[in-house]
Amino acid sequence: MNILYIDDDLEDLEIFQDALACINPHIVLNTAKDGLEGLKILDELTVRPDLIFVDINMPRMNGKQFLIQLRKTLGLRTIPVIIYSTSSHKEEMDSFKKLGARKFVIKPSNFENLKRLLRNIIETELRHAQVPPGD
């Protein structure tokens, strides 16, 4: 599995990376510090990510701007995007779902909860990817 994680908080990036390594050391993780860098990485990758996790509040290009641009880009618009933020505002959650985000999850407060959350999301996405179209 290949994952792109976009967040300007270096500590959150490291914790996310550590949690993924605990879940499955074979997961390939690419990271970006904002939406512009995320789009650049997507353009350069030879293997498209299976999932994108993106924070909301970042400099240059925030999570909403990134999602809007991603959904306009042929070849990238079908990649599942998980909004991964500290925000818990219902209106914000709803707006991201309308823009095409697969899920909106609140960053867990501890490492064990993060591992549990990531394991559940990854297992769900793997099952979803294995369902033939039309089923």
Coordinates of N, CA and C in Angstrom, one line a residue:
M1 N 0.9 -1.2 0.0 CA 0.0 0.0 0.0 C 0.9 1.2 0.0
N2 N 0.5 2.2 -0.8 CA 1.2 3.5 -0.8 C 0.3 4.6 -0.3
I3 N 0.8 5.5 0.6 CA 0.1 6.5 1.2 C 0.8 7.8 1.1
L4 N 0.1 8.9 0.8 CA 0.6 10.3 0.8 C 0.0 11.0 2.0
Y5 N 0.9 11.6 2.8 CA 0.4 12.3 4.0 C 0.9 13.7 3.9
I6 N -0.1 14.7 3.9 CA 0.2 16.1 3.8 C -0.1 16.8 5.0
D7 N 0.9 17.4 5.7 CA 0.8 18.1 6.9 C 2.0 19.0 7.2
D8 N 1.8 20.2 7.6 CA 2.9 21.1 7.9 C 3.6 20.9 9.3
D9 N 3.0 20.1 10.1 CA 3.5 19.9 11.5 C 4.4 18.7 11.4
L10 N 5.7 18.9 11.6 CA 6.7 17.9 11.5 C 6.5 16.8 12.6
E11 N 6.1 17.2 13.8 CA 5.9 16.2 14.8 C 4.7 15.3 14.4
D12 N 3.7 15.8 13.9 CA 2.5 15.0 13.4 C 3.0 14.0 12.3
L13 N 3.9 14.5 11.4 CA 4.4 13.6 10.4 C 5.2 12.5 10.9
E14 N 6.0 12.7 11.9 CA 6.8 11.7 12.5 C 6.0 10.7 13.2
I15 N 5.0 11.1 14.0 CA 4.1 10.2 14.7 C 3.3 9.4 13.8
F16 N 2.8 10.0 12.7 CA 2.1 9.2 11.7 C 2.9 8.2 11.1
Q17 N 4.2 8.5 10.7 CA 5.1 7.6 10.1 C 5.4 6.4 11.1
D18 N 5.6 6.7 12.3 CA 5.9 5.7 13.3 C 4.7 4.8 13.5
A19 N 3.5 5.3 13.5 CA 2.3 4.5 13.7 C 2.2 3.5 12.5
L20 N 2.4 4.1 11.3 CA 2.3 3.2 10.1 C 3.3 2.1 10.1
A21 N 4.5 2.4 10.6 CA 5.6 1.4 10.6 C 5.2 0.3 11.6
C22 N 4.5 0.6 12.7 CA 4.1 -0.4 13.7 C 3.0 -1.3 13.1
I23 N 2.1 -0.7 12.3 CA 1.0 -1.4 11.7 C 1.5 -2.3 10.6
N24 N 2.3 -1.8 9.7 CA 2.8 -2.6 8.6 C 4.1 -1.9 8.0
P25 N 5.2 -2.4 8.2 CA 6.5 -1.8 7.8 C 6.6 -1.8 6.3
H26 N 5.7 -2.4 5.5 CA 5.8 -2.5 4.1 C 5.0 -1.4 3.4
I27 N 4.3 -0.6 4.2 CA 3.5 0.5 3.6 C 4.5 1.6 3.2
V28 N 4.4 2.1 2.0 CA 5.2 3.2 1.5 C 4.6 4.5 1.8
L29 N 5.3 5.4 2.5 CA 4.7 6.7 2.9 C 5.5 7.8 2.3
N30 N 4.8 8.6 1.5 CA 5.4 9.9 1.0 C 4.8 11.0 1.8
T31 N 5.5 12.0 2.1 CA 5.0 13.2 2.9 C 5.2 14.5 2.1
A32 N 4.3 15.4 2.4 CA 4.5 16.8 1.9 C 4.1 17.7 3.0
K33 N 4.6 19.0 3.0 CA 4.3 19.9 4.0 C 3.2 20.9 3.7
D34 N 2.6 20.8 2.5 CA 1.5 21.6 2.2 C 0.9 21.0 0.9
G35 N -0.3 21.6 0.5 CA -1.0 21.1 -0.7 C -0.2 21.2 -2.0
L36 N 0.5 22.3 -2.2 CA 1.3 22.5 -3.4 C 2.4 21.5 -3.5
E37 N 3.1 21.2 -2.4 CA 4.1 20.1 -2.4 C 3.5 18.8 -2.7
G38 N 2.3 18.6 -2.1 CA 1.6 17.3 -2.3 C 1.2 17.1 -3.8
L39 N 0.8 18.1 -4.5 CA 0.5 18.0 -5.9 C 1.7 17.7 -6.7
K40 N 2.8 18.4 -6.3 CA 4.1 18.2 -7.0 C 4.5 16.7 -6.8
I41 N 4.4 16.2 -5.6 CA 4.8 14.8 -5.4 C 3.9 13.9 -6.2
L42 N 2.6 14.1 -6.2 CA 1.7 13.3 -7.0 C 2.1 13.3 -8.5
D43 N 2.6 14.4 -9.0 CA 3.0 14.5 -10.4 C 4.3 13.7 -10.6
E44 N 5.1 13.6 -9.6 CA 6.4 12.9 -9.8 C 6.4 11.4 -9.5
L45 N 5.4 11.0 -8.7 CA 5.4 9.6 -8.3 C 5.1 8.7 -9.5
T46 N 5.8 7.5 -9.5 CA 5.5 6.6 -10.6 C 4.4 5.6 -10.2
V47 N 4.2 5.5 -8.9 CA 3.1 4.7 -8.3 C 2.1 5.6 -7.6
R48 N 0.9 5.6 -8.1 CA -0.1 6.5 -7.5 C -0.4 6.0 -6.1
P49 N -0.6 6.9 -5.1 CA -1.0 6.4 -3.8 C -2.4 5.8 -3.7
D50 N -2.5 4.9 -2.8 CA -3.8 4.2 -2.6 C -4.7 5.1 -1.7
L51 N -4.1 5.9 -0.9 CA -4.8 6.8 0.1 C -4.0 8.1 0.2
I52 N -4.7 9.2 0.4 CA -4.1 10.5 0.8 C -4.7 10.9 2.1
F53 N -3.9 11.2 3.0 CA -4.3 11.9 4.3 C -3.9 13.3 4.2
V54 N -4.8 14.3 4.5 CA -4.4 15.7 4.4 C -5.0 16.5 5.6
D55 N -4.1 17.3 6.1 CA -4.5 18.2 7.2 C -5.2 19.4 6.5
I56 N -5.9 20.2 7.3 CA -6.7 21.3 6.8 C -5.8 22.6 6.7
N57 N -5.3 23.0 7.9 CA -4.6 24.3 8.0 C -3.1 24.1 7.7
M58 N -2.7 24.6 6.5 CA -1.3 24.6 6.1 C -1.1 25.9 5.3
P59 N 0.2 26.3 5.2 CA 0.6 27.5 4.4 C 0.5 27.2 2.9
R60 N 0.6 28.2 2.1 CA 0.6 28.1 0.7 C -0.7 27.5 0.1
M61 N -1.0 26.3 0.3 CA -2.2 25.6 -0.2 C -2.7 24.7 1.0
N62 N -3.9 25.1 1.5 CA -4.5 24.3 2.6 C -5.2 23.1 2.1
G63 N -5.8 22.3 3.0 CA -6.4 21.0 2.7 C -7.6 21.2 1.7
K64 N -8.4 22.2 1.9 CA -9.5 22.4 1.1 C -9.1 22.7 -0.4
Q65 N -8.2 23.6 -0.5 CA -7.6 24.0 -1.8 C -7.0 22.8 -2.5
F66 N -6.3 22.0 -1.7 CA -5.7 20.8 -2.3 C -6.7 19.8 -2.8
L67 N -7.8 19.6 -2.0 CA -8.8 18.6 -2.4 C -9.5 19.1 -3.7
I68 N -9.8 20.4 -3.7 CA -10.5 21.0 -4.9 C -9.6 20.8 -6.2
Q69 N -8.3 21.0 -6.0 CA -7.4 20.9 -7.2 C -7.3 19.4 -7.6
L70 N -7.2 18.5 -6.6 CA -7.0 17.1 -6.8 C -8.2 16.6 -7.6
R71 N -9.4 17.0 -7.2 CA -10.6 16.5 -7.8 C -10.8 17.0 -9.3
K72 N -10.0 18.0 -9.6 CA -10.1 18.6 -11.0 C -9.0 17.9 -11.9
T73 N -8.2 17.1 -11.3 CA -7.0 16.5 -12.0 C -7.3 15.1 -12.5
L74 N -7.5 14.9 -13.8 CA -7.7 13.6 -14.4 C -6.6 12.7 -13.9
G75 N -7.0 11.5 -13.5 CA -6.0 10.5 -13.1 C -5.7 10.5 -11.6
L76 N -6.1 11.6 -11.0 CA -5.9 11.7 -9.5 C -7.2 11.8 -8.8
R77 N -8.3 12.2 -9.5 CA -9.5 12.5 -8.8 C -10.2 11.3 -8.1
T78 N -9.8 10.1 -8.4 CA -10.4 8.9 -7.8 C -9.7 8.4 -6.5
I79 N -8.5 9.0 -6.2 CA -7.7 8.6 -5.1 C -8.5 9.0 -3.8
P80 N -8.8 8.0 -2.9 CA -9.5 8.3 -1.7 C -8.7 9.3 -0.8
V81 N -9.4 10.4 -0.4 CA -8.8 11.4 0.5 C -9.4 11.3 1.9
I82 N -8.5 11.2 2.9 CA -9.0 11.3 4.3 C -8.5 12.6 4.8
I83 N -9.5 13.4 5.3 CA -9.1 14.7 5.9 C -8.8 14.3 7.4
Y84 N -7.6 14.7 7.8 CA -7.0 14.3 9.0 C -6.6 15.6 9.8
S85 N -7.5 16.0 10.7 CA -7.3 17.3 11.3 C -7.7 17.3 12.8
T86 N -7.3 18.4 13.5 CA -7.8 18.6 14.9 C -9.2 19.2 15.0
S87 N -9.6 19.7 13.8 CA -10.9 20.4 13.8 C -12.1 19.4 14.0
S88 N -13.1 19.8 14.7 CA -14.3 18.9 14.9 C -15.6 19.7 14.6
H89 N -15.5 20.7 13.8 CA -16.6 21.5 13.4 C -17.5 20.7 12.4
K90 N -18.7 20.5 12.7 CA -19.6 19.7 11.8 C -19.7 20.3 10.4
E91 N -19.8 21.6 10.4 CA -20.0 22.3 9.1 C -18.8 22.1 8.2
E92 N -17.6 22.1 8.8 CA -16.4 21.9 8.1 C -16.3 20.4 7.6
M93 N -16.7 19.5 8.5 CA -16.7 18.1 8.1 C -17.6 17.9 6.9
D94 N -18.8 18.4 6.9 CA -19.7 18.3 5.9 C -19.2 18.9 4.6
S95 N -18.6 20.1 4.7 CA -18.1 20.7 3.4 C -17.0 19.9 2.8
F96 N -16.2 19.2 3.5 CA -15.1 18.4 2.9 C -15.8 17.1 2.3
K97 N -16.8 16.6 2.9 CA -17.4 15.4 2.3 C -18.1 15.8 0.9
K98 N -18.7 17.0 0.9 CA -19.3 17.5 -0.4 C -18.2 17.7 -1.4
L99 N -17.0 18.0 -1.0 CA -15.9 18.2 -2.0 C -15.3 16.9 -2.5
G100 N -15.7 15.8 -1.9 CA -15.3 14.5 -2.3 C -14.3 13.8 -1.4
A101 N -14.2 14.3 -0.1 CA -13.3 13.5 0.8 C -14.0 12.2 1.2
R102 N -13.3 11.2 1.3 CA -13.9 9.9 1.7 C -14.3 9.9 3.2
K103 N -13.4 10.5 4.0 CA -13.7 10.5 5.4 C -13.1 11.8 6.0
F104 N -13.6 12.2 7.1 CA -13.0 13.3 7.9 C -12.8 12.7 9.3
V105 N -11.5 12.6 9.7 CA -11.2 12.0 11.0 C -10.4 13.0 11.8
I106 N -10.7 13.0 13.1 CA -10.0 13.9 14.1 C -8.7 13.2 14.5
K107 N -7.6 14.0 14.5 CA -6.3 13.4 15.0 C -6.5 12.9 16.4
P108 N -6.1 11.6 16.6 CA -6.2 11.0 18.0 C -5.2 11.7 18.9
S109 N -5.5 11.6 20.2 CA -4.7 12.3 21.2 C -3.5 11.5 21.7
N110 N -3.5 10.2 21.3 CA -2.4 9.3 21.8 C -2.0 8.3 20.7
F111 N -0.8 7.8 20.8 CA -0.2 6.9 19.8 C -1.1 5.6 19.6
E112 N -1.5 5.0 20.6 CA -2.3 3.8 20.5 C -3.6 4.0 19.7
N113 N -4.3 5.1 20.0 CA -5.5 5.4 19.3 C -5.2 5.7 17.8
L114 N -4.0 6.4 17.5 CA -3.6 6.6 16.2 C -3.4 5.3 15.4
K115 N -2.7 4.4 16.0 CA -2.5 3.1 15.4 C -3.8 2.4 15.1
R116 N -4.7 2.4 16.1 CA -6.0 1.8 15.9 C -6.8 2.4 14.8
L117 N -6.8 3.8 14.7 CA -7.5 4.5 13.7 C -6.9 4.2 12.3
L118 N -5.6 4.2 12.2 CA -4.9 3.9 10.9 C -5.2 2.5 10.4
R119 N -5.1 1.6 11.4 CA -5.4 0.2 11.0 C -6.8 0.0 10.5
N120 N -7.8 0.6 11.2 CA -9.1 0.5 10.7 C -9.3 1.1 9.3
I121 N -8.8 2.3 9.1 CA -8.9 3.0 7.8 C -8.2 2.1 6.7
I122 N -7.1 1.6 7.0 CA -6.3 0.9 5.9 C -7.1 -0.4 5.6
E123 N -7.5 -1.1 6.7 CA -8.3 -2.4 6.4 C -9.6 -2.1 5.6
T124 N -10.3 -1.0 6.0 CA -11.5 -0.6 5.2 C -11.2 -0.3 3.8
E125 N -10.1 0.4 3.5 CA -9.8 0.8 2.2 C -9.3 -0.4 1.4
L126 N -8.6 -1.4 2.0 CA -8.2 -2.6 1.3 C -9.4 -3.4 0.9
R127 N -10.4 -3.5 1.8 CA -11.6 -4.3 1.5 C -12.3 -3.5 0.4
H128 N -12.4 -2.2 0.4 CA -13.1 -1.5 -0.6 C -12.5 -1.6 -1.9
A129 N -11.1 -1.7 -2.0 CA -10.4 -1.8 -3.2 C -10.6 -3.2 -3.8
Q130 N -10.9 -4.2 -3.0 CA -11.1 -5.6 -3.5 C -12.5 -5.9 -4.0
V131 N -13.4 -5.0 -3.8 CA -14.8 -5.2 -4.2 C -14.9 -4.9 -5.7
P132 N -15.2 -5.9 -6.6 CA -15.3 -5.6 -8.0 C -16.4 -4.5 -8.3
P133 N -16.2 -3.7 -9.3 CA -17.1 -2.7 -9.7 C -18.5 -3.3 -9.9
G134 N -19.5 -2.6 -9.5 CA -20.9 -3.1 -9.7 C -21.4 -4.0 -8.5
D135 N -20.6 -4.3 -7.6 CA -21.0 -5.2 -6.5 C -21.4 -4.3 -5.3

